[in-house]
Amino acid sequence: MDSSSQKPVIVIGGGPAGLTAAYQLKHDNGIDVVVLEKLDKVGGIARTENYKGYYFDMGGHRFFTKSVEVNAFWDEVLKDDFLNRPRLSRIYYNNKFFNYPLKPLNTLLGLGPIEAVRIILSYIRWQLFPYREEESFEQWVTNRFGRRLFQTFFKSYTEKVWGIPCSELKAEWAAQRIKDLSLRSAITSMFIKPGKSIKTLIDEFQYPRRGPGMLWTMVKEQIEEQGGDVRLNSDVQAIYREGKRITGVEIQNGSQRYCLEGSAFISSMPVTQFLQWLNPPPPNEVLAAADQLKYRDFLTVCLIINQKESFPDNWVYIHEPDVHVGRIQNFKNWSPEMVPDPNKTSLGLEYFCNEGDDLWSMADEDLIELGKREIDRIGLARYEDIEDGVVFRVEKTYPVYDSDYKQALEVIKNYTAGLENFQTIGRNGLHRYNNQDHAMLTGMYAVRNLLEGESFDLWQINAEEEYHEIIYEDERVQIDDVVEMVQQAMTHVFSFLDPVSFGLSVGTVSAVSLFLATWFLIFKGGDVVGPNLTLLNQFFLGYSVTPIGSLVGFLYAGLAGFILGWGVTSIRNLIVAFYLSAMYRSAERSILGSVIDLVSPDLD
């Protein structure tokens, strides 16, 4: 990048991705930057709202990452303002609470003996006769846990969260979130003991004293202290380009409307909206692809409870189909400083919806009344103890992986790749269901692409990641090094053999051996030539220890050796395939508890 340019780098979006990019541009490199955020506060999806001194996190954002860069960023900005918080969450279903992560004994006892038997039988049936191809999330879960457990713990909740049938939710969405985790874990634990044991989910995480918005507000302030410009209430309404270069943006701020030029542009706004705002517009097929991408929105009904303690969990998943609420946050258990009065608690009831639908459009007072009734119905707080409430809506929160998204996204990727001074980042900018730390990484790598001439593919960040909450108790051995070692060993131990080649090898060795043995005895001679070897004629009709018999034996031994080699190799391959499949399935079942977090919008 030409540092002498008089035009600033423009960052569209003041969420984790955009603010991270702006911080590294201005604070770390002294590059002029302007951040445009359409809301009245920064943080995006990870912002913290304030109502009468009560702080409300939009979704619940745990601070946990495997990225050294992201950890260093958090520590640099917040320093001592992090709290270490224990994780506790449960599932509410059929008027009962179940341990989460799911524990087999607790789950089966809670469901009762009859339902437990049905779940076990369903599991066996789907292990024996699984779907041959996994196109949908429904098929993906059913193959691993059985249809009965899928219908009990996954179907209603997943459809409540995402608003589409599980049969339309792509299997690759779950596979992305869990990719290679179970197989890597199983293989490693089988062959090498690297001094660590694998846990399914983190049981402790960091959290800012007053929510994630505390971090992003401090990032904003530090950017501004260095001379950067963070503009709130600045809604981008148009994006201008000349050929393959973005030249400027048009901004609406209250009654004021103005244009701003930039040297380079980094955007975390929904990529669909970016394409729709382009002037001149992109080709029709690109706009059509943008129209195919869908988002899921949500709103939080925040209730203030006149009660010192409500329930011990950080949050509770609500799988009950006869209430609308999908998840309930207990913010006092995230941080005591989220609540100004220690004798009261505050709860966030999350309702997943689509912008403009009946739930989204419901009046705030009606939503608060709905929340009060449902929290009383579930039994986590009494109706008469709820003294106040407020509603916050969050649009375009979760990219949806439906049957149309993949092809549409490829068209969009190809088009945006051709824009010379533009990069799209973050969850909505990439239409990728990622976590807060992954969004931050896209911002960091975008800056490196811009300043250092790197060529990081931002679309691939988190595309091949393990499920981010799996942790290891002892980090003395790097898991990737162990897995690489094991995979090299597996190449030799578990490689599949070619039955025909192995059969031909065994047949050739057998034929030549019998031919040479026969001629050895012929040359040796004696009163009775080869009496023991002659017994082979009971199996090889026509064989004798004679010159002609050696040829007959050669053919017989070759055929018998081929059949033996082919058969043994085929059986061996079948055993290896069955063993690897069983090992993989067993490892996947071992992370059953994390699947709810896969289908849930991120608590990241």
Tab-separated table of C-alpha atoms in Angstrom, residues 102-469:
chain	number	residue	atom	x	y	z
A	102	LEU	CA	-25.616	-34.361	27.376
A	103	LYS	CA	-24.710	-37.306	29.598
A	104	PRO	CA	-26.146	-40.670	28.550
A	105	LEU	CA	-27.318	-41.839	31.989
A	106	ASN	CA	-28.853	-38.507	32.949
A	107	THR	CA	-30.519	-38.203	29.545
A	108	LEU	CA	-31.985	-41.713	29.476
A	109	LEU	CA	-33.196	-41.519	33.077
A	110	GLY	CA	-34.802	-38.163	32.401
A	111	LEU	CA	-36.622	-39.457	29.344
A	112	GLY	CA	-37.899	-42.583	31.118
A	113	PRO	CA	-37.345	-46.311	30.448
A	114	ILE	CA	-39.726	-46.656	27.496
A	115	GLU	CA	-38.320	-43.668	25.606
A	116	ALA	CA	-34.779	-44.773	26.520
A	117	VAL	CA	-35.361	-48.180	24.897
A	118	ARG	CA	-36.825	-46.536	21.798
A	119	ILE	CA	-33.783	-44.282	21.495
A	120	ILE	CA	-31.361	-47.202	21.877
A	121	LEU	CA	-33.238	-49.322	19.297
A	122	SER	CA	-33.357	-46.376	16.908
A	123	TYR	CA	-29.633	-45.863	17.352
A	124	ILE	CA	-28.912	-49.521	16.512
A	125	ARG	CA	-31.191	-49.406	13.463
A	126	TRP	CA	-29.409	-46.347	12.011
A	127	GLN	CA	-25.975	-47.768	12.734
A	128	LEU	CA	-26.893	-50.840	10.698
A	129	PHE	CA	-28.720	-49.046	7.897
A	130	PRO	CA	-27.578	-45.403	7.695
A	131	TYR	CA	-28.281	-42.917	4.943
A	132	ARG	CA	-25.780	-43.566	2.175
A	133	GLU	CA	-25.439	-39.859	1.423
A	134	GLU	CA	-25.664	-37.046	3.933
A	135	GLU	CA	-27.174	-34.014	2.243
A	136	SER	CA	-29.047	-32.479	5.171
A	137	PHE	CA	-28.422	-31.795	8.830
A	138	GLU	CA	-31.235	-34.206	9.638
A	139	GLN	CA	-29.471	-37.050	7.832
A	140	TRP	CA	-26.131	-36.094	9.393
A	141	VAL	CA	-27.452	-36.303	12.960
A	142	THR	CA	-29.664	-39.349	12.320
A	143	ASN	CA	-26.736	-41.375	10.971
A	144	ARG	CA	-24.758	-40.711	14.144
A	145	PHE	CA	-27.344	-40.769	16.903
A	146	GLY	CA	-30.508	-42.361	15.484
A	147	ARG	CA	-33.747	-40.755	14.358
A	148	ARG	CA	-35.434	-40.951	17.754
A	149	LEU	CA	-32.762	-38.919	19.521
A	150	PHE	CA	-32.711	-36.497	16.598
A	151	GLN	CA	-36.462	-35.935	16.913
A	152	THR	CA	-36.217	-35.587	20.697
A	153	PHE	CA	-33.288	-33.222	21.172
A	154	PHE	CA	-32.491	-31.667	17.819
A	155	LYS	CA	-35.450	-31.289	15.465
A	156	SER	CA	-37.758	-28.837	17.247
A	157	TYR	CA	-34.942	-26.738	18.701
A	158	THR	CA	-32.982	-26.506	15.450
A	159	GLU	CA	-36.077	-25.537	13.476
A	160	LYS	CA	-37.000	-22.980	16.152
A	161	VAL	CA	-33.546	-21.436	15.865
A	162	TRP	CA	-33.161	-21.470	12.088
A	163	GLY	CA	-36.733	-21.204	10.869
A	164	ILE	CA	-36.377	-23.878	8.186
A	165	PRO	CA	-36.868	-27.668	8.277
A	166	CYS	CA	-33.812	-29.703	9.260
A	167	SER	CA	-34.134	-31.449	5.908
A	168	GLU	CA	-33.231	-28.136	4.217
A	169	LEU	CA	-30.309	-27.251	6.489
A	170	LYS	CA	-27.116	-28.422	4.842
A	171	ALA	CA	-25.084	-31.214	6.446
A	172	GLU	CA	-21.848	-29.380	5.637
A	173	TRP	CA	-22.839	-26.672	8.126
A	174	ALA	CA	-22.521	-29.198	10.970
A	175	ALA	CA	-19.530	-30.839	9.315
A	176	GLN	CA	-17.747	-27.460	9.118
A	177	ARG	CA	-18.259	-26.915	12.827
A	178	ILE	CA	-16.965	-30.356	13.755
A	179	LYS	CA	-14.661	-31.145	10.843
A	180	ASP	CA	-12.008	-33.801	11.533
A	181	LEU	CA	-12.319	-33.314	15.264
A	182	SER	CA	-13.544	-36.740	16.250
A	183	LEU	CA	-11.373	-38.726	13.861
A	184	ARG	CA	-8.262	-36.782	14.823
A	185	SER	CA	-9.002	-37.225	18.504
A	186	ALA	CA	-9.722	-40.922	18.191
A	187	ILE	CA	-6.682	-41.744	16.094
A	188	THR	CA	-4.382	-39.757	18.335
A	189	SER	CA	-5.655	-41.335	21.537
A	190	MET	CA	-5.418	-44.829	20.028
A	191	PHE	CA	-1.825	-44.740	18.858
A	192	ILE	CA	-0.030	-42.030	20.785
A	193	LYS	CA	-0.558	-40.746	24.299
A	194	PRO	CA	0.667	-37.163	23.987
A	195	GLY	CA	0.272	-36.317	27.649
A	196	LYS	CA	-3.158	-34.777	27.327
A	197	SER	CA	-6.772	-35.807	27.577
A	198	ILE	CA	-9.476	-34.374	25.349
A	199	LYS	CA	-12.470	-32.560	26.741
A	200	THR	CA	-15.639	-32.016	24.729
A	201	LEU	CA	-16.438	-28.446	25.718
A	202	ILE	CA	-14.620	-25.747	27.589
A	203	ASP	CA	-15.732	-25.542	31.217
A	204	GLU	CA	-14.263	-22.092	31.858
A	205	PHE	CA	-14.031	-18.972	29.773
A	206	GLN	CA	-13.063	-15.319	30.030
A	207	TYR	CA	-15.615	-12.532	30.031
A	208	PRO	CA	-15.268	-8.744	30.310
A	209	ARG	CA	-16.607	-7.303	33.557
A	210	ARG	CA	-19.364	-5.442	31.752
A	211	GLY	CA	-19.856	-7.548	28.678
A	212	PRO	CA	-18.134	-7.707	25.288
A	213	GLY	CA	-19.165	-4.151	24.456
A	214	MET	CA	-16.624	-3.053	27.068
A	215	LEU	CA	-13.829	-4.429	24.876
A	216	TRP	CA	-15.072	-2.892	21.648
A	217	THR	CA	-15.707	0.490	23.256
A	218	MET	CA	-12.097	0.499	24.465
A	219	VAL	CA	-10.880	-0.463	20.967
A	220	LYS	CA	-12.867	2.467	19.545
A	221	GLU	CA	-11.357	4.854	22.095
A	222	GLN	CA	-7.816	3.693	21.384
A	223	ILE	CA	-8.306	4.108	17.628
A	224	GLU	CA	-9.546	7.647	18.235
A	225	GLU	CA	-6.675	8.436	20.605
A	226	GLN	CA	-4.288	7.648	17.746
A	227	GLY	CA	-6.153	10.010	15.418
A	228	GLY	CA	-8.470	7.486	13.781
A	229	ASP	CA	-12.094	8.347	13.017
A	230	VAL	CA	-14.938	6.114	14.229
A	231	ARG	CA	-18.293	7.489	13.100
A	232	LEU	CA	-21.443	6.174	14.770
A	233	ASN	CA	-24.971	6.445	13.339
A	234	SER	CA	-23.347	6.424	9.897
A	235	ASP	CA	-25.349	4.188	7.590
A	236	VAL	CA	-23.751	3.434	4.210
A	237	GLN	CA	-26.396	3.940	1.516
A	238	ALA	CA	-24.335	3.626	-1.668
A	239	ILE	CA	-20.918	2.356	-2.726
A	240	TYR	CA	-19.319	3.840	-5.834
A	241	ARG	CA	-16.897	2.104	-8.137
A	242	GLU	CA	-14.986	2.802	-11.317
A	243	GLY	CA	-14.306	-0.426	-13.132
A	244	LYS	CA	-12.723	-2.799	-10.632
A	245	ARG	CA	-11.932	-0.170	-7.996
A	246	ILE	CA	-14.149	1.132	-5.221
A	247	THR	CA	-13.864	4.926	-5.082
A	248	GLY	CA	-16.165	6.073	-2.276
A	249	VAL	CA	-19.274	5.598	-0.189
A	250	GLU	CA	-22.388	7.624	0.449
A	251	ILE	CA	-23.380	7.928	4.084
A	252	GLN	CA	-26.605	8.847	5.860
A	253	ASN	CA	-26.143	10.320	9.356
A	254	GLY	CA	-29.440	11.627	10.696
A	255	SER	CA	-30.574	14.315	8.266
A	256	GLN	CA	-27.074	14.706	6.845
A	257	ARG	CA	-26.042	12.834	3.695
A	258	TYR	CA	-22.508	13.004	2.344
A	259	CYS	CA	-19.864	11.122	0.328
A	260	LEU	CA	-16.464	9.924	1.486
A	261	GLU	CA	-13.607	8.795	-0.728
A	262	GLY	CA	-11.041	6.185	0.280
A	263	SER	CA	-7.863	4.520	-0.956
A	264	ALA	CA	-8.942	1.024	0.100
A	265	PHE	CA	-12.106	-0.466	1.546
A	266	ILE	CA	-12.623	-3.225	4.109
A	267	SER	CA	-16.248	-4.187	4.743
A	268	SER	CA	-17.973	-6.349	7.329
A	269	MET	CA	-21.473	-5.311	6.245
A	270	PRO	CA	-23.619	-8.163	4.857
A	271	VAL	CA	-22.094	-9.001	1.501
A	272	THR	CA	-25.595	-9.133	0.017
A	273	GLN	CA	-26.176	-5.517	1.029
A	274	PHE	CA	-22.765	-4.467	-0.275
A	275	LEU	CA	-23.617	-5.832	-3.721
A	276	GLN	CA	-27.031	-4.197	-3.715
A	277	TRP	CA	-25.493	-0.823	-2.793
A	278	LEU	CA	-22.847	-0.911	-5.578
A	279	ASN	CA	-23.087	1.835	-8.192
A	280	PRO	CA	-22.838	1.015	-11.015
A	281	PRO	CA	-24.390	-2.336	-10.065
A	282	PRO	CA	-22.684	-5.684	-10.630
A	283	PRO	CA	-23.927	-8.105	-13.308
A	284	ASN	CA	-27.461	-9.471	-12.936
A	285	GLU	CA	-26.260	-12.967	-12.058
A	286	VAL	CA	-24.305	-11.535	-9.102
A	287	LEU	CA	-27.351	-9.636	-7.835
A	288	ALA	CA	-29.452	-12.777	-8.283
A	289	ALA	CA	-26.911	-14.732	-6.228
A	290	ALA	CA	-27.053	-12.082	-3.501
A	291	ASP	CA	-30.831	-12.413	-3.379
A	292	GLN	CA	-30.485	-16.147	-2.719
A	293	LEU	CA	-28.455	-15.733	0.494
A	294	LYS	CA	-30.575	-15.655	3.632
A	295	TYR	CA	-30.015	-14.580	7.227
A	296	ARG	CA	-31.688	-15.410	10.526
A	297	ASP	CA	-32.432	-12.575	12.926
A	298	PHE	CA	-33.174	-12.567	16.623
A	299	LEU	CA	-34.449	-10.349	19.392
A	300	THR	CA	-33.793	-10.405	23.115
A	301	VAL	CA	-36.487	-9.710	25.684
A	302	CYS	CA	-34.515	-8.523	28.708
A	303	LEU	CA	-36.330	-8.914	32.023
A	304	ILE	CA	-35.354	-7.497	35.413
A	305	ILE	CA	-36.308	-9.884	38.218
A	306	ASN	CA	-36.868	-8.809	41.806
A	307	GLN	CA	-35.005	-11.854	43.040
A	308	LYS	CA	-31.419	-12.244	44.267
A	309	GLU	CA	-30.844	-15.598	42.572
A	310	SER	CA	-32.814	-17.164	39.761
A	311	PHE	CA	-31.008	-20.284	38.503
A	312	PRO	CA	-27.339	-21.327	38.539
A	313	ASP	CA	-26.758	-21.615	34.783
A	314	ASN	CA	-25.072	-19.083	32.517
A	315	TRP	CA	-27.743	-19.973	29.986
A	316	VAL	CA	-30.427	-22.589	29.358
A	317	TYR	CA	-31.436	-24.094	26.004
A	318	ILE	CA	-35.220	-24.282	25.662
A	319	HIS	CA	-36.201	-27.334	23.602
A	320	GLU	CA	-39.831	-27.169	24.647
A	321	PRO	CA	-41.883	-26.766	21.428
A	322	ASP	CA	-44.889	-25.083	23.124
A	323	VAL	CA	-42.947	-21.883	23.972
A	324	HIS	CA	-41.345	-19.503	21.494
A	325	VAL	CA	-38.207	-18.667	23.452
A	326	GLY	CA	-35.115	-20.527	22.265
A	327	ARG	CA	-32.449	-19.715	24.841
A	328	ILE	CA	-32.333	-17.836	28.160
A	329	GLN	CA	-29.269	-15.967	29.396
A	330	ASN	CA	-28.652	-15.282	33.095
A	331	PHE	CA	-26.374	-12.250	32.860
A	332	LYS	CA	-25.620	-12.047	36.565
A	333	ASN	CA	-23.930	-15.436	36.231
A	334	TRP	CA	-21.827	-14.117	33.353
A	335	SER	CA	-20.581	-11.251	35.488
A	336	PRO	CA	-21.904	-9.759	38.740
A	337	GLU	CA	-21.196	-6.300	37.314
A	338	MET	CA	-23.862	-6.787	34.640
A	339	VAL	CA	-26.445	-6.109	37.367
A	340	PRO	CA	-26.300	-2.867	39.427
A	341	ASP	CA	-28.415	-4.219	42.311
A	342	PRO	CA	-27.077	-7.449	43.904
A	343	ASN	CA	-30.581	-8.256	45.164
A	344	LYS	CA	-31.925	-8.537	41.616
A	345	THR	CA	-31.186	-10.567	38.512
A	346	SER	CA	-31.537	-9.895	34.799
A	347	LEU	CA	-32.466	-12.478	32.180
A	348	GLY	CA	-32.245	-12.335	28.393
A	349	LEU	CA	-34.899	-14.360	26.556
A	350	GLU	CA	-33.754	-14.956	22.988
A	351	TYR	CA	-36.344	-15.297	20.241
A	352	PHE	CA	-35.141	-16.345	16.810
A	353	CYS	CA	-37.116	-14.854	13.956
A	354	ASN	CA	-36.939	-13.232	10.540
A	355	GLU	CA	-36.944	-9.497	10.091
A	356	GLY	CA	-40.508	-8.414	9.340
A	357	ASP	CA	-42.291	-11.549	10.566
A	358	ASP	CA	-44.974	-11.532	13.277
A	359	LEU	CA	-42.548	-11.998	16.149
A	360	TRP	CA	-40.106	-9.364	14.897
A	361	SER	CA	-42.938	-6.873	14.305
A	362	MET	CA	-44.648	-7.417	17.649
A	363	ALA	CA	-44.818	-4.343	19.884
A	364	ASP	CA	-42.215	-4.212	22.648
A	365	GLU	CA	-44.827	-4.291	25.424
A	366	ASP	CA	-46.376	-7.412	23.884
A	367	LEU	CA	-42.986	-9.092	23.616
A	368	ILE	CA	-42.250	-8.295	27.251
A	369	GLU	CA	-45.605	-9.767	28.245
A	370	LEU	CA	-44.849	-12.883	26.169
A	371	GLY	CA	-41.468	-13.219	27.872
A	372	LYS	CA	-42.993	-12.874	31.337
A	373	ARG	CA	-45.562	-15.587	30.626
A	374	GLU	CA	-43.036	-17.983	29.131
A	375	ILE	CA	-40.419	-17.574	31.873
A	376	ASP	CA	-43.166	-18.291	34.408
A	377	ARG	CA	-44.372	-21.275	32.356
A	378	ILE	CA	-40.869	-22.755	32.311
A	379	GLY	CA	-40.427	-22.099	36.025
A	380	LEU	CA	-37.210	-20.080	35.984
A	381	ALA	CA	-38.873	-16.969	37.454
A	382	ARG	CA	-42.305	-16.074	38.782
A	383	TYR	CA	-44.508	-13.711	36.800
A	384	GLU	CA	-45.149	-11.472	39.817
A	385	ASP	CA	-41.378	-11.062	40.464
A	386	ILE	CA	-40.719	-9.474	37.048
A	387	GLU	CA	-40.630	-5.726	37.554
A	388	ASP	CA	-39.366	-4.334	34.252
A	389	GLY	CA	-38.245	-5.254	30.756
A	390	VAL	CA	-36.851	-3.988	27.464
A	391	VAL	CA	-36.478	-5.394	23.938
A	392	PHE	CA	-33.428	-5.301	21.656
A	393	ARG	CA	-33.551	-6.473	18.037
A	394	VAL	CA	-30.503	-7.726	16.106
A	395	GLU	CA	-30.883	-8.016	12.345
A	396	LYS	CA	-28.972	-10.279	9.934
A	397	THR	CA	-27.345	-12.102	12.807
A	398	TYR	CA	-26.800	-15.626	11.499
A	399	PRO	CA	-26.034	-16.642	7.887
A	400	VAL	CA	-28.254	-19.541	6.828
A	401	TYR	CA	-26.797	-22.581	5.060
A	402	ASP	CA	-29.793	-23.664	2.998
A	403	SER	CA	-29.889	-25.689	-0.209
A	404	ASP	CA	-29.167	-22.661	-2.425
A	405	TYR	CA	-26.423	-20.863	-0.559
A	406	LYS	CA	-23.306	-22.659	-1.802
A	407	GLN	CA	-23.694	-21.995	-5.516
A	408	ALA	CA	-24.764	-18.421	-4.858
A	409	LEU	CA	-21.758	-17.808	-2.640
A	410	GLU	CA	-19.349	-19.061	-5.322
A	411	VAL	CA	-20.707	-16.472	-7.757
A	412	ILE	CA	-20.246	-13.748	-5.135
A	413	LYS	CA	-16.727	-14.892	-4.242
A	414	ASN	CA	-15.639	-14.776	-7.860
A	415	TYR	CA	-17.026	-11.291	-8.350
A	416	THR	CA	-15.637	-9.683	-5.195
A	417	ALA	CA	-12.224	-11.251	-5.874
A	418	GLY	CA	-12.037	-9.031	-8.942
A	419	LEU	CA	-12.367	-5.792	-6.962
A	420	GLU	CA	-8.798	-4.516	-6.606
A	421	ASN	CA	-9.001	-2.366	-3.469
A	422	PHE	CA	-11.809	-4.111	-1.594
A	423	GLN	CA	-11.929	-6.934	0.968
A	424	THR	CA	-14.982	-8.373	2.678
A	425	ILE	CA	-14.552	-9.716	6.219
A	426	GLY	CA	-16.454	-10.947	9.257
A	427	ARG	CA	-19.444	-13.216	9.678
A	428	ASN	CA	-21.844	-11.311	7.454
A	429	GLY	CA	-19.209	-10.075	5.052
A	430	LEU	CA	-18.250	-13.669	4.252
A	431	HIS	CA	-21.665	-15.238	4.931
A	432	ARG	CA	-19.894	-17.729	7.158
A	433	TYR	CA	-21.203	-19.025	10.453
A	434	ASN	CA	-18.045	-18.233	12.407
A	435	ASN	CA	-17.162	-17.127	15.911
A	436	GLN	CA	-15.966	-13.810	17.292
A	437	ASP	CA	-12.301	-14.818	17.187
A	438	HIS	CA	-12.558	-16.039	13.597
A	439	ALA	CA	-14.204	-12.747	12.594
A	440	MET	CA	-11.297	-10.908	14.211
A	441	LEU	CA	-8.796	-13.039	12.294
A	442	THR	CA	-10.401	-12.064	8.998
A	443	GLY	CA	-9.834	-8.427	9.960
A	444	MET	CA	-6.212	-9.091	10.898
A	445	TYR	CA	-5.443	-10.974	7.689
A	446	ALA	CA	-7.192	-8.331	5.577
A	447	VAL	CA	-4.766	-5.763	7.013
A	448	ARG	CA	-1.808	-8.003	6.197
A	449	ASN	CA	-3.107	-8.406	2.649
A	450	LEU	CA	-3.374	-4.641	2.343
A	451	LEU	CA	-0.120	-3.531	3.985
A	452	GLU	CA	2.233	-6.441	3.407
A	453	GLY	CA	1.060	-7.678	0.037
A	454	GLU	CA	0.013	-11.037	1.441
A	455	SER	CA	-2.628	-13.110	-0.329
A	456	PHE	CA	-4.624	-14.710	2.477
A	457	ASP	CA	-7.910	-16.204	1.307
A	458	LEU	CA	-10.277	-14.699	3.881
A	459	TRP	CA	-13.083	-17.024	2.783
A	460	GLN	CA	-11.079	-19.990	4.074
A	461	ILE	CA	-10.599	-18.756	7.641
A	462	ASN	CA	-12.523	-21.235	9.812
A	463	ALA	CA	-13.312	-23.368	6.762
A	464	GLU	CA	-11.040	-26.149	7.998
A	465	GLU	CA	-11.039	-25.435	11.731
A	466	GLU	CA	-11.740	-27.892	14.473
A	467	TYR	CA	-14.758	-27.196	16.612
A	468	HIS	CA	-13.364	-24.276	18.568
A	469	GLU	CA	-14.421	-25.378	22.046
